[in-house]
mmCIF file of N, CA and C in Angstrom:
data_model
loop_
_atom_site.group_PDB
_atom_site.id
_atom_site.type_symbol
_atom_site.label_atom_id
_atom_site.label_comp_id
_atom_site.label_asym_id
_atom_site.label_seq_id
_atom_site.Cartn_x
_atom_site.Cartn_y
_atom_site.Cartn_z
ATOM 1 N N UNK L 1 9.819 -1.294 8.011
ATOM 2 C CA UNK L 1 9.144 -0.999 9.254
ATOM 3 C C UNK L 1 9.506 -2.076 10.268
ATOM 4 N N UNK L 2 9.845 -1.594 11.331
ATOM 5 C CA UNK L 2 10.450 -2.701 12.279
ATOM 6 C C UNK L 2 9.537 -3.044 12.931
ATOM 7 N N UNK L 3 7.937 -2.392 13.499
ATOM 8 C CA UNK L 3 7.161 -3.394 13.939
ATOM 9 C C UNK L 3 5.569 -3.735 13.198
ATOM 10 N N UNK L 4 6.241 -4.718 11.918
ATOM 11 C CA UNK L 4 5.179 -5.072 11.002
ATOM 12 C C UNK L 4 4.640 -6.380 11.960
ATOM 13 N N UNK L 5 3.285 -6.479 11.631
ATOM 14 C CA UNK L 5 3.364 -7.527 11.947
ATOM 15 C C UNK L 5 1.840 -8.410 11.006
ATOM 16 N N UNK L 6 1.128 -9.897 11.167
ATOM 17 C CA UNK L 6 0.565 -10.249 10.058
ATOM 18 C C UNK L 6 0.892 -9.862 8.950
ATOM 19 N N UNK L 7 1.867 -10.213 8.196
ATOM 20 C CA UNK L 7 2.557 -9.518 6.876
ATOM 21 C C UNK L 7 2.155 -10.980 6.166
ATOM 22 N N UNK L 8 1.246 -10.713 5.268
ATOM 23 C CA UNK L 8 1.142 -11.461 3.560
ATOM 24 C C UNK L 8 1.875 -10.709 2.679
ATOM 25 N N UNK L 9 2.209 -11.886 1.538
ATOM 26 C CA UNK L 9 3.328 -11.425 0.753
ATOM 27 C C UNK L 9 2.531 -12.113 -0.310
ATOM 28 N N UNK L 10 2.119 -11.442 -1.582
ATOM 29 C CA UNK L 10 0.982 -11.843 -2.980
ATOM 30 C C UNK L 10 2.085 -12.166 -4.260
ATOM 31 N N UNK L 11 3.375 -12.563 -3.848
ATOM 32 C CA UNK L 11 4.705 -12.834 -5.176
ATOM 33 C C UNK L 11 3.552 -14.233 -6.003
ATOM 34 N N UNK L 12 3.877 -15.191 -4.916
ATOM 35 C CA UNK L 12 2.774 -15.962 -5.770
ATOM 36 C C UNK L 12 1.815 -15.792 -7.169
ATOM 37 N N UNK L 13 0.908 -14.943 -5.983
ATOM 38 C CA UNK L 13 -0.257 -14.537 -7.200
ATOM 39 C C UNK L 13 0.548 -13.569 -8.366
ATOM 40 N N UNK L 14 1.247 -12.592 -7.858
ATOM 41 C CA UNK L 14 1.723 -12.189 -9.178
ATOM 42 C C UNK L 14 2.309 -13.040 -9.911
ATOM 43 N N UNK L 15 3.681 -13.836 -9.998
ATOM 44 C CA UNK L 15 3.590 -14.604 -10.935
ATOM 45 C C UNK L 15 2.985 -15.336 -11.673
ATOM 46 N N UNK L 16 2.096 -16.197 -10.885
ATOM 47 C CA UNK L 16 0.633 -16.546 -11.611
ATOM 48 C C UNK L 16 0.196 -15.593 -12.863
ATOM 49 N N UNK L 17 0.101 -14.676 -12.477
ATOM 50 C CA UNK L 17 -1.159 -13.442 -13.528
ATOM 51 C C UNK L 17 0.248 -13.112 -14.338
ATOM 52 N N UNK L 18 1.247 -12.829 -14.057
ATOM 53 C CA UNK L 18 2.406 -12.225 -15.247
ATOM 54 C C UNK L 18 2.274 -13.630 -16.337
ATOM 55 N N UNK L 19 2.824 -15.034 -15.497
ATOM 56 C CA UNK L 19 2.664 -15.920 -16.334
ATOM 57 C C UNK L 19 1.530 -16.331 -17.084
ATOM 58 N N UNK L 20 0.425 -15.626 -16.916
ATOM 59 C CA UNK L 20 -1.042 -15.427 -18.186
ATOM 60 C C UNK L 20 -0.387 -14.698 -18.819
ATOM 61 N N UNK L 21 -0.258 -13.876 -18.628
ATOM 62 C CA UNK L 21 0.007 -12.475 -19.599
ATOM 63 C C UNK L 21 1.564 -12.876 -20.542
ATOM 64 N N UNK L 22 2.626 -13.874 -19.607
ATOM 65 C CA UNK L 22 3.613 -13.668 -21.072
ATOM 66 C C UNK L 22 3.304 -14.479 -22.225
ATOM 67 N N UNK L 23 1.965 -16.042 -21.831
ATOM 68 C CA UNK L 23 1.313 -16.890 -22.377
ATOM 69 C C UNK L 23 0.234 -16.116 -23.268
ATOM 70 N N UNK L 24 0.126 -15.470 -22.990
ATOM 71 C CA UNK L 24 -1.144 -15.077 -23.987
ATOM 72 C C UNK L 24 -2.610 -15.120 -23.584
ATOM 73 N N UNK L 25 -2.861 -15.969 -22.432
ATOM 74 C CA UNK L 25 -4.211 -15.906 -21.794
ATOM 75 C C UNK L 25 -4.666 -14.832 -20.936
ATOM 76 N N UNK L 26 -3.981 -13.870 -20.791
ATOM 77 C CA UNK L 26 -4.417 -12.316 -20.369
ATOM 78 C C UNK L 26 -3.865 -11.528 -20.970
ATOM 79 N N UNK L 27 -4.838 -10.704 -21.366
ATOM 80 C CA UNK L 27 -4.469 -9.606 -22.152
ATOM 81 C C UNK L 27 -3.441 -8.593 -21.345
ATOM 82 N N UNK L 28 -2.606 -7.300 -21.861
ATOM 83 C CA UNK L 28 -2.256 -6.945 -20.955
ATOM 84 C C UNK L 28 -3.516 -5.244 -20.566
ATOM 85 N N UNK L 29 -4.749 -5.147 -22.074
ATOM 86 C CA UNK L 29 -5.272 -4.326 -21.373
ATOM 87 C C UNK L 29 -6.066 -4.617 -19.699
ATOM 88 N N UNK L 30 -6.168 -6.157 -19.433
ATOM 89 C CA UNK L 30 -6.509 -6.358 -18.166
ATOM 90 C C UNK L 30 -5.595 -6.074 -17.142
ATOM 91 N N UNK L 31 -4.424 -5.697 -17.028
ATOM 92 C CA UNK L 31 -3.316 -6.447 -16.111
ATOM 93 C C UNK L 31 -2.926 -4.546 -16.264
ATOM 94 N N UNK L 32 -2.877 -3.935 -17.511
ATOM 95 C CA UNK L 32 -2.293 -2.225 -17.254
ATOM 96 C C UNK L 32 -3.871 -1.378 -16.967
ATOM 97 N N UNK L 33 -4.341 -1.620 -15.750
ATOM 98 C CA UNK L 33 -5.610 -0.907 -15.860
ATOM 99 C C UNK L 33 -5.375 -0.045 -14.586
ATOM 100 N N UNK L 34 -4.411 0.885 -13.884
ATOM 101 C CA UNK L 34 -4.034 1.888 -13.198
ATOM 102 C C UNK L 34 -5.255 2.993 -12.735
ATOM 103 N N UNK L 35 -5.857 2.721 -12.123
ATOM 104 C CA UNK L 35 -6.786 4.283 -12.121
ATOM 105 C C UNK L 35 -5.900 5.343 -12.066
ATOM 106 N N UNK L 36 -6.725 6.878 -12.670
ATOM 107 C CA UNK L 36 -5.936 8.389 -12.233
ATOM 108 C C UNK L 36 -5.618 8.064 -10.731
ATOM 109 N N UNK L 37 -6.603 8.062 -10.149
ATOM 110 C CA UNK L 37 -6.089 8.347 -8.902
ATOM 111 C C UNK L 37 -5.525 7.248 -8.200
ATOM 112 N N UNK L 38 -4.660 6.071 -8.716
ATOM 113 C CA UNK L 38 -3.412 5.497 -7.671
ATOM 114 C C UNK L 38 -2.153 6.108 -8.783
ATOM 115 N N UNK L 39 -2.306 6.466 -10.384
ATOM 116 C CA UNK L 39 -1.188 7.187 -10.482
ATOM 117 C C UNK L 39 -0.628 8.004 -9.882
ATOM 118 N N UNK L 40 -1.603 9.249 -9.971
ATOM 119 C CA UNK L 40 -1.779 10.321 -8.925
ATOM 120 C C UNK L 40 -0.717 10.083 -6.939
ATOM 121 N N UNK L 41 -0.885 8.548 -6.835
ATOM 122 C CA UNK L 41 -0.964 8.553 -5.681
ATOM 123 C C UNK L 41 0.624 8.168 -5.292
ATOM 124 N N UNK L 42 0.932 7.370 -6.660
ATOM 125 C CA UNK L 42 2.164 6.789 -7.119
ATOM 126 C C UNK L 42 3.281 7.870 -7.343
ATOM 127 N N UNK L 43 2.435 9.132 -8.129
ATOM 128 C CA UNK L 43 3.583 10.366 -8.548
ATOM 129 C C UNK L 43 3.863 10.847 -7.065
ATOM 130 N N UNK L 44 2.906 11.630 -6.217
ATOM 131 C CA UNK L 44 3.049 12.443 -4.944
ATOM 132 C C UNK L 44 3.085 11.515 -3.791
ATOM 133 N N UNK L 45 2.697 10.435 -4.107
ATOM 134 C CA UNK L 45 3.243 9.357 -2.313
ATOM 135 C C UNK L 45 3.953 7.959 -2.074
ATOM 136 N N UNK L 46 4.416 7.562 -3.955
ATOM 137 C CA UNK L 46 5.094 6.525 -4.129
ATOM 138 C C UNK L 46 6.607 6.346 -3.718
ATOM 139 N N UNK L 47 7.180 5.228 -3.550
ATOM 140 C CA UNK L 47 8.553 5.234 -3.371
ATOM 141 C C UNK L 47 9.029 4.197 -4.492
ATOM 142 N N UNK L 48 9.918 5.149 -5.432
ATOM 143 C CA UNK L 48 10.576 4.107 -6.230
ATOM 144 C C UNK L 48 11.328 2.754 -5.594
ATOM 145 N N UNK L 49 11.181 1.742 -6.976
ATOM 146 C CA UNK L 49 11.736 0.597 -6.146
ATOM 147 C C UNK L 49 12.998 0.133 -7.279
ATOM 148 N N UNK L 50 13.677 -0.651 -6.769
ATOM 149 C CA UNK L 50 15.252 -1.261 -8.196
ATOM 150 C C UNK L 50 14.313 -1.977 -9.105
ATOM 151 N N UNK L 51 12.879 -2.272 -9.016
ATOM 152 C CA UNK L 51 11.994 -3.311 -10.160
ATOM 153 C C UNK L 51 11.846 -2.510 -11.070
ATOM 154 N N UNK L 52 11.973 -3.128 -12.611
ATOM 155 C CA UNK L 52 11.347 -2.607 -13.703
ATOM 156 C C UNK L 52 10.266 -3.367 -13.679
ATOM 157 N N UNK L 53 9.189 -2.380 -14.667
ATOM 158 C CA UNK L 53 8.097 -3.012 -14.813
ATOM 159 C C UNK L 53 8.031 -4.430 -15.643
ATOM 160 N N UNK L 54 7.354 -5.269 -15.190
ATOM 161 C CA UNK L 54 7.340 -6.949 -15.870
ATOM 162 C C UNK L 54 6.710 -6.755 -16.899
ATOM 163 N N UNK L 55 5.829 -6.100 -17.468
ATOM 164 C CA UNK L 55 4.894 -5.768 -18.390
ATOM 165 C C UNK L 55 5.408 -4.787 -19.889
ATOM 166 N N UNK L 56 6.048 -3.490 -19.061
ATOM 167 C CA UNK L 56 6.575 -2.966 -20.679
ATOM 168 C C UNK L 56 7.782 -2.634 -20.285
ATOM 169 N N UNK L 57 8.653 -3.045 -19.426
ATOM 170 C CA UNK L 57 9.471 -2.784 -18.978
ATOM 171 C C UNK L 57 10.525 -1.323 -19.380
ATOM 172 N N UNK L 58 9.717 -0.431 -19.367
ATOM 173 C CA UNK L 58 10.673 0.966 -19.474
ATOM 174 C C UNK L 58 10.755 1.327 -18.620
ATOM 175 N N UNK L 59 10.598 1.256 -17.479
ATOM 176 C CA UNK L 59 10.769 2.263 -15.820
ATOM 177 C C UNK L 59 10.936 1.410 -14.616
ATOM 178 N N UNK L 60 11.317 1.948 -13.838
ATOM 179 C CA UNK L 60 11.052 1.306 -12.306
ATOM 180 C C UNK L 60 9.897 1.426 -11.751
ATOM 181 N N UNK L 61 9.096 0.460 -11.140
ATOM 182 C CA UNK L 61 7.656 0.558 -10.525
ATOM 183 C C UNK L 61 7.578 1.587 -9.241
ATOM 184 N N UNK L 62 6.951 1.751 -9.136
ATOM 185 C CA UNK L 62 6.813 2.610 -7.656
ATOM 186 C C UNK L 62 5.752 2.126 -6.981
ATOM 187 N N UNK L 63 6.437 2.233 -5.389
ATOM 188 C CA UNK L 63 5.484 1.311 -4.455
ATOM 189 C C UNK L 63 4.549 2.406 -3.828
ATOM 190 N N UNK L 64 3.488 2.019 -3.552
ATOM 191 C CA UNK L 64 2.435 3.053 -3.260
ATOM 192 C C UNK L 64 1.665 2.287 -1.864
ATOM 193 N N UNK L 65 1.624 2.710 -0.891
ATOM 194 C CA UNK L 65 1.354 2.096 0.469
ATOM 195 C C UNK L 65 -0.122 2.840 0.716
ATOM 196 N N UNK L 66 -1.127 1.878 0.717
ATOM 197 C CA UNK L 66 -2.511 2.329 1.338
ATOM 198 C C UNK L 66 -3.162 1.910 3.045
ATOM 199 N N UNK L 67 -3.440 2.811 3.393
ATOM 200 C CA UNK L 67 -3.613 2.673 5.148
ATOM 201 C C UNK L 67 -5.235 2.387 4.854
ATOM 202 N N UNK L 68 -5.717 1.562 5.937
ATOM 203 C CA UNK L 68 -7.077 1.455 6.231
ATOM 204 C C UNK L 68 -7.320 1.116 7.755
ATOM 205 N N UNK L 69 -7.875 1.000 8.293
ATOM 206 C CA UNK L 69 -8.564 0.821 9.975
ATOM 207 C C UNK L 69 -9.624 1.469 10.526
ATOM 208 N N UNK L 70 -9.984 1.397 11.262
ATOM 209 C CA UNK L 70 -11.367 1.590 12.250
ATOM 210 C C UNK L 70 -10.616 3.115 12.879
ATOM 211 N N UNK L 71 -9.927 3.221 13.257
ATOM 212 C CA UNK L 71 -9.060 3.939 14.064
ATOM 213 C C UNK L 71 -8.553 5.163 13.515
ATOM 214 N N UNK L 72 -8.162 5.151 11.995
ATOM 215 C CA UNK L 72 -7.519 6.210 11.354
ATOM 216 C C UNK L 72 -8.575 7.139 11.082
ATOM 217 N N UNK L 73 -10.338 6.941 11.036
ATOM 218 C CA UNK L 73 -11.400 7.746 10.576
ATOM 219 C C UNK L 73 -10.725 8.142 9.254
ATOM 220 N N UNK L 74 -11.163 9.729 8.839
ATOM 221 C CA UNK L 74 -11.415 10.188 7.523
ATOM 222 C C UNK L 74 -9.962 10.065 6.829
ATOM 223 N N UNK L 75 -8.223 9.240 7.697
ATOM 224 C CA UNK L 75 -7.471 8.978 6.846
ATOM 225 C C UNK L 75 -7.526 7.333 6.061
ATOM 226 N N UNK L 76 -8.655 6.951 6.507
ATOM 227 C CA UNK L 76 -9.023 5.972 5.961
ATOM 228 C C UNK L 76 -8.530 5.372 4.418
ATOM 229 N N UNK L 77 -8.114 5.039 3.779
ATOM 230 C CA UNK L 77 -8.273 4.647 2.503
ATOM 231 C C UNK L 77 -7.496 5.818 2.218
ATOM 232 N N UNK L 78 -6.581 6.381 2.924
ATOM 233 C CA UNK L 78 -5.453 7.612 1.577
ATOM 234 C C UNK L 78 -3.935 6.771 1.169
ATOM 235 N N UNK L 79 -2.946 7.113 0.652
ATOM 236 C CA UNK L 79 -1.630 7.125 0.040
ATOM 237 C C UNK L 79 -1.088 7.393 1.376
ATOM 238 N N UNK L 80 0.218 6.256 1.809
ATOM 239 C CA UNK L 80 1.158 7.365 2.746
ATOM 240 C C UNK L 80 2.741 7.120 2.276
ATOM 241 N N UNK L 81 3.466 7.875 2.718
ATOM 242 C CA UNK L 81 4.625 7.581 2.330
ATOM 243 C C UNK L 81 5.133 6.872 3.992
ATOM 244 N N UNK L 82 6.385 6.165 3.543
ATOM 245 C CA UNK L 82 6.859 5.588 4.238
ATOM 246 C C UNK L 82 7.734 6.101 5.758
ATOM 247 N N UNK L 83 7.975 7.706 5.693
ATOM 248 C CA UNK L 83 7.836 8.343 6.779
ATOM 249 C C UNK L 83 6.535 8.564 7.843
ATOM 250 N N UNK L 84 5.743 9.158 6.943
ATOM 251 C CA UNK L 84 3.905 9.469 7.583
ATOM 252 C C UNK L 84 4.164 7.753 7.700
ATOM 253 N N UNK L 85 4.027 6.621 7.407
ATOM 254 C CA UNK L 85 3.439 5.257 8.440
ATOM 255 C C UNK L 85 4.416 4.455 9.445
ATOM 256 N N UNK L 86 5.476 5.642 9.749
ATOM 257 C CA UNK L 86 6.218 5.590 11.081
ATOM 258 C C UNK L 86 5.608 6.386 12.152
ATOM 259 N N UNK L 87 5.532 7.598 11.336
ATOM 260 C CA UNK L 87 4.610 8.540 12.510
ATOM 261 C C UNK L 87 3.393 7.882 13.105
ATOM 262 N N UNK L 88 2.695 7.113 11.985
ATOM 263 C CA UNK L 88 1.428 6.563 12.104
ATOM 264 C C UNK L 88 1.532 5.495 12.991
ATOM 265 N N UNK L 89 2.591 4.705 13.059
ATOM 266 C CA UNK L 89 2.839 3.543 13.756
ATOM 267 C C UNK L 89 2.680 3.944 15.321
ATOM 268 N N UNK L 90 3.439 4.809 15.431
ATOM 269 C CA UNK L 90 3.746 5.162 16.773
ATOM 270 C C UNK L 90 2.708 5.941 17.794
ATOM 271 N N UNK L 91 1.487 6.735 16.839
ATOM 272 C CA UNK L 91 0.253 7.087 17.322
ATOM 273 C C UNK L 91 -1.105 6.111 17.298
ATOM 274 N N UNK L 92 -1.233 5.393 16.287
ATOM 275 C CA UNK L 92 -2.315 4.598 16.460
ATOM 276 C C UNK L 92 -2.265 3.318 16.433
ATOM 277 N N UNK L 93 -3.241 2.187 17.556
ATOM 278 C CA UNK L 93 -3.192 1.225 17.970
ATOM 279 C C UNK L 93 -2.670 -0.285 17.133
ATOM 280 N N UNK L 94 -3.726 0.132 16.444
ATOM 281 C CA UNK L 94 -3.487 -0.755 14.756
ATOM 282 C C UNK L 94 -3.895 -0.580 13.677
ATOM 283 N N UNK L 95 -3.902 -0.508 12.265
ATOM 284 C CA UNK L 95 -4.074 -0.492 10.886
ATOM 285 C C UNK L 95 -3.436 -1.041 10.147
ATOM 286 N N UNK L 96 -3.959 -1.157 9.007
ATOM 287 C CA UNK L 96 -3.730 -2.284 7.901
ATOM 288 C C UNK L 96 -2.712 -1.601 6.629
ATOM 289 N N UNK L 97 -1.589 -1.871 6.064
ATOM 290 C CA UNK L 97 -1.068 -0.998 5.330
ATOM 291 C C UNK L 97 -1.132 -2.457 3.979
ATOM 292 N N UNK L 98 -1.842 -1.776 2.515
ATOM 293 C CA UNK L 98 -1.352 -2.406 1.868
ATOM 294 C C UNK L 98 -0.725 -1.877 0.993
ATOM 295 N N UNK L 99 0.618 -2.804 0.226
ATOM 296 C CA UNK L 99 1.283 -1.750 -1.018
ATOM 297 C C UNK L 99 0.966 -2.941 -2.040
ATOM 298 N N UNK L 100 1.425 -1.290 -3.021
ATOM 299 C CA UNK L 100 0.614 -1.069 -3.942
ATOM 300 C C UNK L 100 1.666 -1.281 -5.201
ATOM 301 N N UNK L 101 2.333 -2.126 -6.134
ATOM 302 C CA UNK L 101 3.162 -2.041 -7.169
ATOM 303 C C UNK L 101 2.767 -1.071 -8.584
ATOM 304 N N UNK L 102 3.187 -0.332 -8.715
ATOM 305 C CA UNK L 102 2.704 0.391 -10.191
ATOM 306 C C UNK L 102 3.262 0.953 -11.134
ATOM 307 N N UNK L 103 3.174 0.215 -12.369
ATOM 308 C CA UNK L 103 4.031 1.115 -13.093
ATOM 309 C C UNK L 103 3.732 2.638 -14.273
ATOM 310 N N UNK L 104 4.389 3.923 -13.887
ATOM 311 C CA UNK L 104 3.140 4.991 -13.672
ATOM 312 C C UNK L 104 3.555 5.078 -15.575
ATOM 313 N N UNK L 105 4.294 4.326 -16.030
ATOM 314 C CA UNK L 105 4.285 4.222 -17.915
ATOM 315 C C UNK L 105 2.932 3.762 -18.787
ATOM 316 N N UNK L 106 3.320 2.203 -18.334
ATOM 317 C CA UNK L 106 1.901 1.368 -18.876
ATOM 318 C C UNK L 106 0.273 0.605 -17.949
ATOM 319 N N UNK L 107 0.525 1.228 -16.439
ATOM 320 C CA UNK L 107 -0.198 1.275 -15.463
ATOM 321 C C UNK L 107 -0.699 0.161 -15.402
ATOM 322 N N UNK L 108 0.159 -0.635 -15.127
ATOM 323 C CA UNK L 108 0.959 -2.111 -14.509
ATOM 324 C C UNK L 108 -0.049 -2.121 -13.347
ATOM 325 N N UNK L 109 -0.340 -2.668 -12.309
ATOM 326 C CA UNK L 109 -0.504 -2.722 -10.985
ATOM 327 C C UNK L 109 -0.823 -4.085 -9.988
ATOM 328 N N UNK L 110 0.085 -3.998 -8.825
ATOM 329 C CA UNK L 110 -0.581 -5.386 -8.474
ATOM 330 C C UNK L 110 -0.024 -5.288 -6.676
ATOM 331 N N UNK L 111 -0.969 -5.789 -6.013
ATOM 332 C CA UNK L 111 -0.912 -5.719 -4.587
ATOM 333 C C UNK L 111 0.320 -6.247 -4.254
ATOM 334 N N UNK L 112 1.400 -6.168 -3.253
ATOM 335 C CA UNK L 112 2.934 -6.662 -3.469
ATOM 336 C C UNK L 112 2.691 -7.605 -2.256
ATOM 337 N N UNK L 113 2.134 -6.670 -0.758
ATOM 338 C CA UNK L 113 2.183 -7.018 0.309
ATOM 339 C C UNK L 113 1.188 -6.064 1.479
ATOM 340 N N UNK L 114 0.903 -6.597 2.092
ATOM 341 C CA UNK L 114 -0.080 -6.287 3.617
ATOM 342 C C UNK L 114 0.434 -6.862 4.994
ATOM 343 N N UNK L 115 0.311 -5.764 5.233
ATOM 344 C CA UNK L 115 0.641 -6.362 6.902
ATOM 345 C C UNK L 115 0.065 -5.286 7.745
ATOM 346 N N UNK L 116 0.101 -5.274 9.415
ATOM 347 C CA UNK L 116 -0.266 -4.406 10.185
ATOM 348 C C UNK L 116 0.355 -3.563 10.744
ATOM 349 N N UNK L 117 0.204 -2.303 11.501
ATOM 350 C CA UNK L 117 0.971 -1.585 12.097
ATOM 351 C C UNK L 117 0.300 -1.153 13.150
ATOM 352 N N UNK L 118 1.324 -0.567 14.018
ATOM 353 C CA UNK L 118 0.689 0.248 15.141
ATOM 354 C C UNK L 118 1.229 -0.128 16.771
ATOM 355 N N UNK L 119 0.911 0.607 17.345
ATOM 356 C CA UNK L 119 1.309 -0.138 19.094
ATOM 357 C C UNK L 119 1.016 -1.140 19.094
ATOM 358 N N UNK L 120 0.041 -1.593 19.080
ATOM 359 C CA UNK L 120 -0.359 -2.971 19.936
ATOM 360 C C UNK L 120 -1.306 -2.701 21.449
ATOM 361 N N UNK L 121 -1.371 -1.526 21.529
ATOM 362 C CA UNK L 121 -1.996 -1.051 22.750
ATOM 363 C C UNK L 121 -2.852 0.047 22.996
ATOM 364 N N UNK L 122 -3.736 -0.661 23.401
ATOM 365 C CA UNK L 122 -5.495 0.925 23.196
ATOM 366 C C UNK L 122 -4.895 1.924 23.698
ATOM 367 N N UNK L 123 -5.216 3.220 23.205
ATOM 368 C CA UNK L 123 -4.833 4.214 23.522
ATOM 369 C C UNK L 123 -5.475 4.985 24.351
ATOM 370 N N UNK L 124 -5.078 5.715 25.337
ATOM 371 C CA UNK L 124 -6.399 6.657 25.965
ATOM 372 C C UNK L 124 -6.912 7.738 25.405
ATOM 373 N N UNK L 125 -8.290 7.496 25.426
ATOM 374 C CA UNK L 125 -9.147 8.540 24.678
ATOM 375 C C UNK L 125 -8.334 9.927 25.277
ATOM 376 N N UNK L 126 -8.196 11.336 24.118
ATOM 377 C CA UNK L 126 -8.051 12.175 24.517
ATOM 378 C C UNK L 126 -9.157 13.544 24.884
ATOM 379 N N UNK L 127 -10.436 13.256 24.828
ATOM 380 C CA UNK L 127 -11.095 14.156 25.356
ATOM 381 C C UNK L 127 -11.996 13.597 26.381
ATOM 382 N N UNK L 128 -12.307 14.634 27.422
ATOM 383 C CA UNK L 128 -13.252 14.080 28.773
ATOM 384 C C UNK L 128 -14.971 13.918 28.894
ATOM 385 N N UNK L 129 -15.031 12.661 28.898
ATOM 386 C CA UNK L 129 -16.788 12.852 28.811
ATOM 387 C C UNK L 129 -16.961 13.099 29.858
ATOM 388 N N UNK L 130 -18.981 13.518 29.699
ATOM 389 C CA UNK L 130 -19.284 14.225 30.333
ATOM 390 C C UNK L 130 -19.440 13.496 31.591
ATOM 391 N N UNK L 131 -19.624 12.671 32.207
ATOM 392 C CA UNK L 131 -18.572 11.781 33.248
ATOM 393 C C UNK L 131 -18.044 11.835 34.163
ATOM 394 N N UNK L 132 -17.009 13.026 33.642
ATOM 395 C CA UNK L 132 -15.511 12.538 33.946
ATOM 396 C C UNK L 132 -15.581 13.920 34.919
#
């Protein structure tokens, strides 16, 4: 996305938590705990990535991008693919996209990265109050 912007990047923390887990101080039933529904979200709105999973390594992870903001209302909290949060960019002001790493085998999962999207600029309301 060419206009990300506040972008955190969680490599850190994942290594941290992988390096429990190849030590032995996390289990990996803590670390493969996937809900249905980000598999779900992973099969129909994920984008494969060149990563195998760090954990059981049989597959490539798939990145799964979650939208949130004040602004999006009832798309609040859904799956988008990486087309829909171009469209999205270009209609609403700002929102929060975080992705999502998962692996849809042993349901791996771990936040990759967050950042913002959107114009940068309030939009004009499109219906006329009574006002107007």
């Amino acid at each position: 996305m060419r206009n990300q912007r506040q972008v955190v990047d969680y490599a850190l923390q994942r290594r941290a938590l992988l390096a429990g887990v190849y030590s032995g101080r996390v289990g990996t039933m803590d670390v493969c705990d996937a809900t249905p529904y980000l598999l779900r979200a992973a099969k129909f709105h994920g984008e494969p990535s060149d990563v195998s999973c760090p954990v059981c390594r049989k597959e490539a992870l798939t990145l799964v991008s979650w939208v949130y903001g004040d602004e999006l209302k009832h798309v609040a909290g859904s799956a988008r693919t990486t087309a829909e949060l171009q469209r999205m960019a270009a209609l609403f002001e700002e929102f929060t996209v975080y992705v999502v790493e998962v692996c849809r085998s042993c349901g791996w999962n771990h936040l990759v990265q967050s950042y913002v999207l959107g114009t940068g600029t309030p939009q004009r309301p499109s219906r006329r109050t009574a006002g107007q």
